[in-house]
């Protein structure tokens, strides 16, 4: 708790200034974070042979004993000193007519003869208020919960308290520590016990420190995991990104939280429905050596994707305002696929952006179980898949491309293209798992992955507009027809000849791929309307290329040729 | 440094040759010298610690440069040309150490950020010697002597104890903050040998030149438990007063 250490520090400093035997009679106790309560009379008498100091010590010793008897002080602890033999350490809290006084707190150290060796603390001597509340405890509980956006938490829950004010007056209050599941903070809230008005609130989450752990991902690759240390446990809460945008009273804006749904499918479905996980659902670890590969990758890759957008496009998170991102893993056990797959196939073989910065990842299938000739691993195990889902979040806060028909295919394609870009940004180029290539999801659907930007036709997807899926399935082919745009992206960078049109494209070259990435990002986040068609996308990307690199630039030529090659004019 | 060693050895040989034909030397001589300790030794210290779930290192390199010192001694004749001597030499050096560190990236393994700065370090050497002396008096005014014996070194060396740095998102670079230091004291016995020439312009007072070599290698323990080897002492030349009784 922050109050006590600072309180003691204040007194210790005064001892040093005053010198042995000097009595410090007043001080101003302060609560952390700039919240102050009123000055109170206090006593400090270090063990000394100075007659004056000794007299004051004896005086305070007697006052405390008297107040203990009268009920103005309540002894809440009396323990043998574990370090200095023969000493007894006592702690008292002040009460006014039985009601505790916030900040009224004294410690007394007794020697082997029962004499006071020291007294430290603050005592408020002039309280004269009635302690009968107008508001009931139950009413207060509800009000405190509303103010703190949560539920009164911990022992005592709701407590009547005399609160000293900075103007020297006192108020009877109801107080509680309120735990908010919305942002995982605990707040100390005081409301007036007569009027219900909020008197004081402050963040009362005692310790939380950014920490760096480690763990192996789905591919067995060891990586660093950004966590936070709270109450002796490590939480999958990334406080490192971005550190400069801390918002008081909540987790830092932009922090990434990973929730472990502990394979409880009904709970997972409820969470996805309401987007209201409990703080206890945040994945935890005792030693910061994380052992759940899917969780490690989901949490870590979310950070990588943030970094990519930030470094490449100076974007701050999904909403460009460091929206907090919640990732959900382990919605179901993979081995329960025989029970749940028919009803909840997406919790096994899918990942989804739920809106509002919330993403979940399917768990794949058990080892040895294949589908379509492929082994399916936790979907968070592929960097391009994670970047794909988070890019849906970018779309959510920019173009809002309608998830149907051509605009839906553009929505999917933007996620695929950025997923590929993120892979190339962080991984070395190659054709194996864990390497950057033009496939989507090759790390979690093995062998082969889900789609190919280089050769869509080999996956049964159209690589030319003339082959566009025109049915109603898949929201009008949002995943199928995205391949036409993906292939345009590939041709604009690498170049080549379209299989159908036979048109040849001169790409900007792999080493200049950032030009096309920048063009795509600008077009899809700035220029594109929600109901864009492929033709609009062509025009928007050509405009973006001109904006960024000039008319008739290599980027514009490549983009133009690539759209034409895939049949979009 | 080699030149100083040559002078010392030459003086010692001269003194020993002279001693063979010398008259017996009795009495005592107190010497007080200002000295110049030659030779530059670099104290290099690499410390490992854990940062961002990985091993970080910092290395400090402190050149203990040549510099002035103080020496005092008492020489007493025992028999013939042979005597014994005790003495104390004090040498201090301060200066900036170059400090470099590799701080692991918080997000990625094997992508350390390099930082560099300086730290002000110091060396204090106090050497107590006990030597056997061979003395020769060329005449009433000039006396040449050589000595050899153990030297007891007490060295106080400040080492870099920790390095602070600052970084911020995206953490691709870090900035050196400051280095905190800690003084380590260690003693060890080494050897000393040298020679001196004294010229007494009065019955009891004179001046003298001295040249000596005193050396010891002293292992000390760094903050991470690793051992750092200090080379204490060096070649010393000095001049000062002589008081004969």
PDB file of C-alpha atoms in Angstrom, chain A residues 212 222-224 226 240-241 243 304 306-307 310-311 426, chain B residues 52-54 104-109 168-172:
ATOM      1  CA  UNK A 212       9.519  -9.050 -19.434  1.00  0.00           C
ATOM      2  CA  UNK A 222      11.392 -18.878 -27.679  1.00  0.00           C
ATOM      3  CA  UNK A 223      10.318 -15.269 -27.502  1.00  0.00           C
ATOM      4  CA  UNK A 224       9.916 -12.506 -24.994  1.00  0.00           C
ATOM      5  CA  UNK A 226       5.512  -8.522 -22.187  1.00  0.00           C
ATOM      6  CA  UNK A 240       5.457  -1.663 -22.598  1.00  0.00           C
ATOM      7  CA  UNK A 241       3.515  -0.481 -25.606  1.00  0.00           C
ATOM      8  CA  UNK A 243       4.660   3.725 -22.388  1.00  0.00           C
ATOM      9  CA  UNK A 304       4.598  -7.121 -33.040  1.00  0.00           C
ATOM     10  CA  UNK A 306       1.359  -2.822 -33.005  1.00  0.00           C
ATOM     11  CA  UNK A 307       5.056  -2.208 -33.636  1.00  0.00           C
ATOM     12  CA  UNK A 310       3.665   2.227 -35.423  1.00  0.00           C
ATOM     13  CA  UNK A 311       7.052   2.043 -37.099  1.00  0.00           C
ATOM     14  CA  UNK A 426       9.714  -9.513 -38.643  1.00  0.00           C
TER      15      UNK A 426
ATOM     16  CA  UNK B  52      14.659  -7.919 -20.026  1.00  0.00           C
ATOM     17  CA  UNK B  53      14.801 -11.683 -19.503  1.00  0.00           C
ATOM     18  CA  UNK B  54      18.254 -11.858 -21.008  1.00  0.00           C
ATOM     19  CA  UNK B 104      18.916  -6.496 -24.273  1.00  0.00           C
ATOM     20  CA  UNK B 105      15.930  -5.293 -26.240  1.00  0.00           C
ATOM     21  CA  UNK B 106      12.787  -5.798 -24.194  1.00  0.00           C
ATOM     22  CA  UNK B 107      10.862  -7.261 -27.127  1.00  0.00           C
ATOM     23  CA  UNK B 108      13.405  -9.495 -28.839  1.00  0.00           C
ATOM     24  CA  UNK B 109      16.156 -11.900 -27.958  1.00  0.00           C
ATOM     25  CA  UNK B 168      11.379   4.418 -24.474  1.00  0.00           C
ATOM     26  CA  UNK B 169       9.091   2.814 -26.963  1.00  0.00           C
ATOM     27  CA  UNK B 170       9.984   1.276 -29.383  1.00  0.00           C
ATOM     28  CA  UNK B 171      13.139   0.621 -27.352  1.00  0.00           C
ATOM     29  CA  UNK B 172      15.402   0.212 -30.374  1.00  0.00           C
TER      30      UNK B 172
END
